[in-house]
Amino acid sequence: MADHMAHHIRVEAGQRAEDVASIPAEAVAVWINGKVWDISRPMPESGELMWLTFADSAGRHVFRHSSAHLLAQAVKRLWPDAKLGTGPALEDGFYYDIWLPEPLTEGDLPRIEAAIQEIVAEDFPVERMELSRDEALKLFEERGETFKLEIIRRIPDGAVISAYRQGEFIDLCSGPHVPHTGVLKAVKLTQVSGAYWRGDEKNPMMTRIYGTSFPDAEQLERHLQQIEEAKQRDHRKLGAQLDLFTFREEAPGFVFWHPKGHQLYRTLEDFSRRLQQERGYQEVATPWIYRVGLWERSGHWDHYRDNLFLIERDDELQGVKPMNCPGHALLFKGTTRSYRDLPWRLAEYSPLSRFERSGTLHGLMRVRGFHQDDAHLFVRPDQIQSEMFGVLDLVDLVYRAFNMPYEVVLSTRPDDYMGDLALWERAEAELESVLKARGLRYQINPKDGAFYGPKLDVYAVDSLGRRWQCATAQLDFQLPEKFELEYVDQDGQPKRPVMIHRAIMGSLERFIGILVEHYAGAFPFWLAPIQVMVLPITDRQLPYAEAVQKALLAAGIRAEVDRRNQKIGYKIREAQLQKVPEMLVVGARDEENQTVSVRIRELGDVGAKPWPAYLDELRLKAGQIWD
């Protein structure tokens, strides 16, 4: 991905970046015509060059892939008989799979880190080598790299084979990489585990070494502190502590919502529903099981079959829906439509199911059963920009409500795309035009679109600075073709509509997991499952406490009374542990004076307030989200 609002520099095919401009100290690679390229490598074609730094996601990928090479070089220095597997970059770091003649433990990591720092100080240039198949086989055979030889033999005939050299170290790799090892200043190795070569238990066991890296020690230290804070905010831990949800072995990948968790879920759903109703969306519900023929027609059978839950009954195969779009296409097709009927905006919150492998399940973040704030917009081609603007307006409104800044990414045609190339190019151009007209800063993620269309992905940034892909808006010219959707245009001729697939929060389950960690369980007043806890000091004040609760509930405020025969200090601590936004303590004097003693989560004791006048303040606080 490249920052598409960066400074552009014109470069001709065959030129190097250094031929046309001085290289910024922080540059790690370049972006040209949708490709990430080594700074020192001749450009593949003429175009607009942009510098990539660690601040760009594509730049971070290059930086951390280079860090994996750095790790492998250090291991080879310490264990010359080690044999290299593969070492990819990850979202927040990297790993390298290496066969070692002796077991490695986390106690060995400081020794490897010291070797890494030596290589960084030596500041080797990182040089690309292009090889014929015979040259590559000879080179890696001489170096005893049996796993690399296996990879080379799998490379298709005619494909470019490349390797990268830094000092004495050479690795088979397509690149790109940073220009020199001195760039990789702050590297931390974090974990050692085992992994079978190519994930096959019949193959040798490799040692997998994980790490992360940053341009300087300060950023690395912040990241490590963030990891520790994230452990404390883990939504699985807080979900149990706050009595929101659980998972059980009887239904792997499906959520058991407890009353408070379900209230949180319903509040989010109601928030979404109200926003959409105000903007002309109509809510529908469609079947959750379809004959396989529907999935064949939509393209999901060819491109998404492994993620479908399949059911066979009466010698017929059916699939549980993983998304709503084919059902919405059938609804559109059910009647003759005019150009005046468009745009037609359908919303749905029905349950969806996708088969995720058991090893990938992770709390609310990766589940098999979920719900989306899902919608499909059927639009005329001349309405694409205005409708996409409306989607982006919703994105902005929702993420502001949660105090989460966001980044927009344009994901383009994947290798396994469906449909006509010209329609794809048109769809990508339409989305880029929307972003430019909107004046949005955005990045491009090549080959990461859905199989039926390019998309805008929105990455929300939480309070720890972590990026979460949540909202998506996909422009689809393919499904209307597959389902032969038509509307009658003003010239009386049938025309194809365009579909916009969009979700703003995405999976509500996953979004709740993100919010739990974003707020560390301390939800804002409007969102909190219990907004007010009423705490009678003794049982004698219980009738007054219940009258206060009744008034709160009548005002639409979620309130409970702690009726337990416990001291008030205990009740206050319990409410604090449950992160309730407000506590109303009521004692004999409060009952006599018709007051409530208010404790606010962030402020502590703020004193006695007249009741029911304070109810008006709480009512205003509950409605602030709509102000």
Coordinates of C-alpha atoms in Angstrom, one line a residue, residues 59-339:
G59 CA 7.1 0.6 3.6
R60 CA 6.6 -1.3 6.9
H61 CA 6.2 -4.5 5.0
V62 CA 9.5 -4.0 3.2
F63 CA 11.2 -2.9 6.5
R64 CA 10.1 -6.0 8.3
H65 CA 10.7 -8.4 5.5
S66 CA 14.3 -7.1 5.4
S67 CA 14.4 -7.6 9.2
A68 CA 13.6 -11.3 8.6
H69 CA 16.6 -11.5 6.4
L70 CA 18.6 -9.8 9.1
L71 CA 17.5 -12.4 11.6
A72 CA 18.4 -15.3 9.2
Q73 CA 21.9 -13.8 8.6
A74 CA 22.5 -13.6 12.4
V75 CA 21.4 -17.2 12.9
K76 CA 23.7 -18.4 10.1
R77 CA 26.6 -16.6 11.7
L78 CA 25.9 -18.3 15.0
W79 CA 24.9 -21.7 13.6
P80 CA 26.6 -22.1 10.1
D81 CA 24.8 -25.5 9.6
A82 CA 21.4 -23.9 9.9
K83 CA 19.2 -24.3 6.8
L84 CA 16.8 -21.5 5.8
G85 CA 13.1 -21.9 5.1
T86 CA 11.0 -18.8 4.6
G87 CA 10.7 -15.5 6.4
P88 CA 7.7 -13.3 5.7
A89 CA 6.7 -10.0 7.1
L90 CA 3.6 -9.8 9.4
E91 CA 1.3 -7.0 10.3
D92 CA 3.3 -6.1 13.4
G93 CA 6.6 -7.9 12.8
F94 CA 8.1 -10.9 11.0
Y95 CA 9.3 -14.5 11.5
Y96 CA 11.8 -16.9 9.9
D97 CA 11.5 -20.7 9.7
I98 CA 14.9 -22.2 10.1
W99 CA 16.1 -25.8 10.4
L100 CA 18.7 -26.0 13.2
P101 CA 20.8 -29.0 14.2
E102 CA 20.1 -28.4 17.9
P103 CA 17.0 -27.1 19.8
L104 CA 16.7 -23.3 20.2
T105 CA 15.0 -21.7 23.2
E106 CA 14.0 -18.1 24.1
G107 CA 17.2 -18.0 26.2
D108 CA 19.1 -17.9 22.9
L109 CA 17.3 -14.8 21.6
P110 CA 19.6 -12.2 23.3
R111 CA 22.6 -13.8 21.6
I112 CA 20.9 -13.6 18.2
E113 CA 19.9 -10.0 18.9
A114 CA 23.5 -9.1 19.6
A115 CA 24.5 -10.7 16.3
I116 CA 21.8 -8.7 14.6
Q117 CA 23.2 -5.4 16.0
E118 CA 26.6 -6.3 14.6
I119 CA 25.1 -6.6 11.2
V120 CA 23.2 -3.4 11.5
A121 CA 26.5 -1.6 12.5
E122 CA 28.3 -3.1 9.6
D123 CA 25.7 -1.4 7.4
F124 CA 25.9 -3.8 4.4
P125 CA 24.3 -2.6 1.1
V126 CA 21.4 -4.9 0.2
E127 CA 21.9 -5.9 -3.5
R128 CA 19.5 -7.7 -5.8
M129 CA 20.7 -10.5 -8.0
E130 CA 18.7 -12.0 -10.9
L131 CA 19.6 -15.6 -11.7
S132 CA 18.8 -18.2 -14.3
R133 CA 17.3 -21.5 -12.9
D134 CA 20.7 -23.3 -13.3
E135 CA 22.6 -20.4 -11.6
A136 CA 20.1 -20.3 -8.7
L137 CA 20.3 -24.1 -8.2
K138 CA 24.1 -24.0 -8.3
L139 CA 24.4 -21.1 -5.9
F140 CA 22.1 -22.6 -3.2
E141 CA 23.4 -26.1 -3.7
E142 CA 26.9 -24.8 -2.9
R143 CA 25.5 -23.1 0.2
G144 CA 23.8 -26.3 1.3
E145 CA 20.3 -24.6 1.4
T146 CA 18.1 -27.7 0.7
F147 CA 14.8 -25.9 1.4
K148 CA 15.7 -23.1 -1.0
L149 CA 16.5 -25.7 -3.7
E150 CA 13.0 -27.2 -3.2
I151 CA 11.5 -23.7 -3.7
I152 CA 13.5 -23.0 -6.8
R153 CA 12.4 -26.3 -8.4
R154 CA 8.8 -25.2 -7.8
I155 CA 9.2 -21.8 -9.6
P156 CA 7.5 -21.9 -13.0
D157 CA 9.7 -21.9 -16.1
G158 CA 10.3 -18.4 -17.4
A159 CA 9.7 -16.7 -14.1
V160 CA 12.3 -14.3 -12.8
I161 CA 14.4 -15.8 -10.0
S162 CA 16.0 -13.3 -7.7
A163 CA 18.2 -13.3 -4.6
Y164 CA 19.4 -10.6 -2.3
R165 CA 23.0 -10.3 -0.9
Q166 CA 24.0 -8.4 2.2
G167 CA 27.6 -9.1 3.2
E168 CA 28.3 -12.8 3.3
F169 CA 24.6 -13.6 3.4
I170 CA 22.5 -14.5 0.3
D171 CA 18.8 -15.3 0.4
L172 CA 16.4 -16.4 -2.3
C173 CA 13.7 -13.7 -2.4
S174 CA 11.5 -11.7 -4.8
G175 CA 12.0 -8.6 -2.7
P176 CA 11.9 -5.7 -2.5
H177 CA 14.2 -4.8 0.4
V178 CA 15.7 -1.8 2.2
P179 CA 18.8 -0.3 0.6
H180 CA 21.2 -1.2 3.5
T181 CA 21.2 -3.0 6.8
G182 CA 21.9 0.1 8.8
V183 CA 18.3 1.2 8.3
L184 CA 17.1 -1.6 10.6
K185 CA 18.1 0.0 13.8
A186 CA 15.7 -1.4 16.4
V187 CA 15.0 -5.1 16.3
K188 CA 13.4 -7.2 19.1
L189 CA 13.0 -11.0 19.0
T190 CA 9.9 -12.1 20.8
Q191 CA 9.2 -15.8 20.6
V192 CA 10.4 -19.2 19.5
S193 CA 8.1 -22.0 18.4
G194 CA 8.0 -25.0 16.1
A195 CA 6.5 -25.3 12.6
Y196 CA 6.5 -28.1 10.1
W197 CA 8.0 -27.2 6.7
R198 CA 5.2 -26.1 4.4
G199 CA 2.7 -26.8 7.3
D200 CA 2.9 -30.6 6.6
E201 CA 3.6 -32.8 9.6
K202 CA 5.3 -35.3 7.2
N203 CA 8.0 -32.7 6.6
P204 CA 10.9 -31.6 8.9
M205 CA 10.2 -29.5 12.0
M206 CA 11.6 -26.0 11.7
T207 CA 12.4 -23.5 14.4
R208 CA 10.2 -20.4 13.9
I209 CA 11.7 -17.2 15.4
Y210 CA 9.4 -14.2 15.7
G211 CA 10.4 -10.6 16.0
T212 CA 9.4 -7.0 15.4
S213 CA 11.4 -4.0 14.2
F214 CA 11.2 -0.2 14.1
P215 CA 13.4 2.6 12.7
D216 CA 14.5 3.7 16.2
A217 CA 14.5 2.4 19.8
E218 CA 11.9 4.9 21.0
Q219 CA 9.3 3.5 18.6
L220 CA 10.2 0.0 19.5
E221 CA 9.8 0.8 23.2
R222 CA 6.4 2.3 22.6
H223 CA 5.3 -0.8 20.7
L224 CA 6.5 -3.1 23.5
Q225 CA 4.6 -1.0 26.1
Q226 CA 1.5 -1.1 23.8
I227 CA 1.7 -4.9 23.8
E228 CA 1.7 -5.1 27.6
E229 CA -1.2 -2.7 27.7
A230 CA -3.0 -4.8 25.1
K231 CA -2.7 -7.9 27.3
Q232 CA -4.5 -6.0 30.0
R233 CA -7.2 -5.0 27.6
D234 CA -7.7 -8.4 26.0
H235 CA -11.4 -8.6 25.1
R236 CA -11.5 -12.3 26.1
K237 CA -10.3 -11.5 29.6
L238 CA -12.5 -8.4 30.0
G239 CA -15.5 -10.1 28.4
A240 CA -15.5 -12.6 31.2
Q241 CA -14.7 -10.0 33.9
L242 CA -17.6 -7.8 32.8
D243 CA -19.9 -10.7 32.2
L244 CA -20.5 -9.9 28.5
F245 CA -20.0 -13.2 26.6
T246 CA -18.4 -16.6 26.7
F247 CA -17.4 -19.4 24.3
R248 CA -18.1 -23.0 24.9
E249 CA -16.6 -26.2 23.4
E250 CA -20.1 -27.3 22.4
A251 CA -20.3 -24.6 19.7
P252 CA -16.7 -23.6 18.6
G253 CA -16.6 -20.2 17.0
F254 CA -20.0 -19.1 18.1
V255 CA -20.7 -16.6 20.8
F256 CA -22.8 -17.0 23.9
W257 CA -24.0 -13.5 24.7
H258 CA -24.8 -12.8 28.3
P259 CA -27.5 -10.2 29.2
K260 CA -25.1 -7.3 29.4
G261 CA -23.2 -8.3 26.3
H262 CA -26.4 -8.7 24.4
Q263 CA -27.5 -5.3 25.5
L264 CA -24.2 -3.9 24.2
Y265 CA -24.8 -5.7 20.9
R266 CA -28.4 -4.4 20.6
T267 CA -27.2 -0.8 21.4
L268 CA -24.8 -1.0 18.5
E269 CA -27.4 -2.5 16.2
D270 CA -30.0 0.1 17.1
F271 CA -27.4 2.9 16.6
S272 CA -26.7 1.5 13.1
R273 CA -30.4 0.9 12.3
R274 CA -31.4 4.5 13.2
L275 CA -28.6 6.0 11.1
Q276 CA -29.6 3.9 8.1
Q277 CA -33.3 4.6 8.4
E278 CA -32.6 8.4 8.4
R279 CA -30.7 7.9 5.1
G280 CA -33.2 5.9 3.2
Y281 CA -32.2 2.4 3.8
Q282 CA -34.9 -0.3 4.0
E283 CA -34.3 -3.3 6.3
V284 CA -35.0 -6.8 4.9
A285 CA -34.4 -10.4 6.0
T286 CA -33.5 -13.1 3.6
P287 CA -33.1 -16.9 4.0
W288 CA -30.0 -18.2 5.6
I289 CA -29.8 -21.5 3.7
Y290 CA -29.8 -21.8 -0.1
R291 CA -29.4 -24.5 -2.7
V292 CA -25.8 -24.8 -4.0
G293 CA -27.0 -23.5 -7.4
L294 CA -27.3 -20.0 -6.0
W295 CA -23.7 -20.1 -4.8
E296 CA -22.6 -21.4 -8.2
R297 CA -24.4 -18.6 -9.9
S298 CA -22.9 -15.9 -7.7
G299 CA -19.4 -17.2 -8.0
H300 CA -19.0 -18.1 -4.4
W301 CA -18.9 -21.8 -5.2
D302 CA -15.7 -21.4 -7.2
H303 CA -14.1 -18.7 -5.1
Y304 CA -15.4 -19.2 -1.5
R305 CA -16.5 -22.9 -1.3
D306 CA -14.0 -23.8 1.5
N307 CA -15.6 -21.1 3.8
L308 CA -19.2 -22.4 3.3
F309 CA -21.0 -24.6 5.8
L310 CA -22.6 -27.2 3.7
I311 CA -25.7 -29.3 4.5
E312 CA -26.9 -32.4 2.6
R313 CA -30.5 -33.5 3.0
D314 CA -32.8 -35.4 0.6
D315 CA -29.8 -36.0 -1.7
E316 CA -29.5 -32.2 -2.2
L317 CA -26.6 -30.0 -1.2
Q318 CA -27.3 -26.6 0.4
G319 CA -25.1 -23.9 1.8
V320 CA -25.5 -21.7 4.9
K321 CA -25.1 -18.1 3.8
P322 CA -21.7 -16.4 4.5
M323 CA -23.0 -13.1 3.1
N324 CA -26.3 -11.4 2.1
C325 CA -25.5 -10.2 -1.4
P326 CA -27.0 -13.1 -3.5
G327 CA -30.3 -12.9 -1.5
H328 CA -30.5 -9.1 -2.1
A329 CA -29.8 -9.6 -5.8
L330 CA -32.8 -12.0 -5.9
L331 CA -35.0 -9.4 -4.2
F332 CA -34.0 -6.8 -6.8
K333 CA -34.8 -9.3 -9.6
G334 CA -38.2 -10.0 -8.2
T335 CA -39.9 -7.1 -9.9
T336 CA -39.6 -4.7 -12.8
R337 CA -37.7 -1.6 -11.7
S338 CA -37.4 1.9 -13.2
Y339 CA -34.5 4.3 -13.1

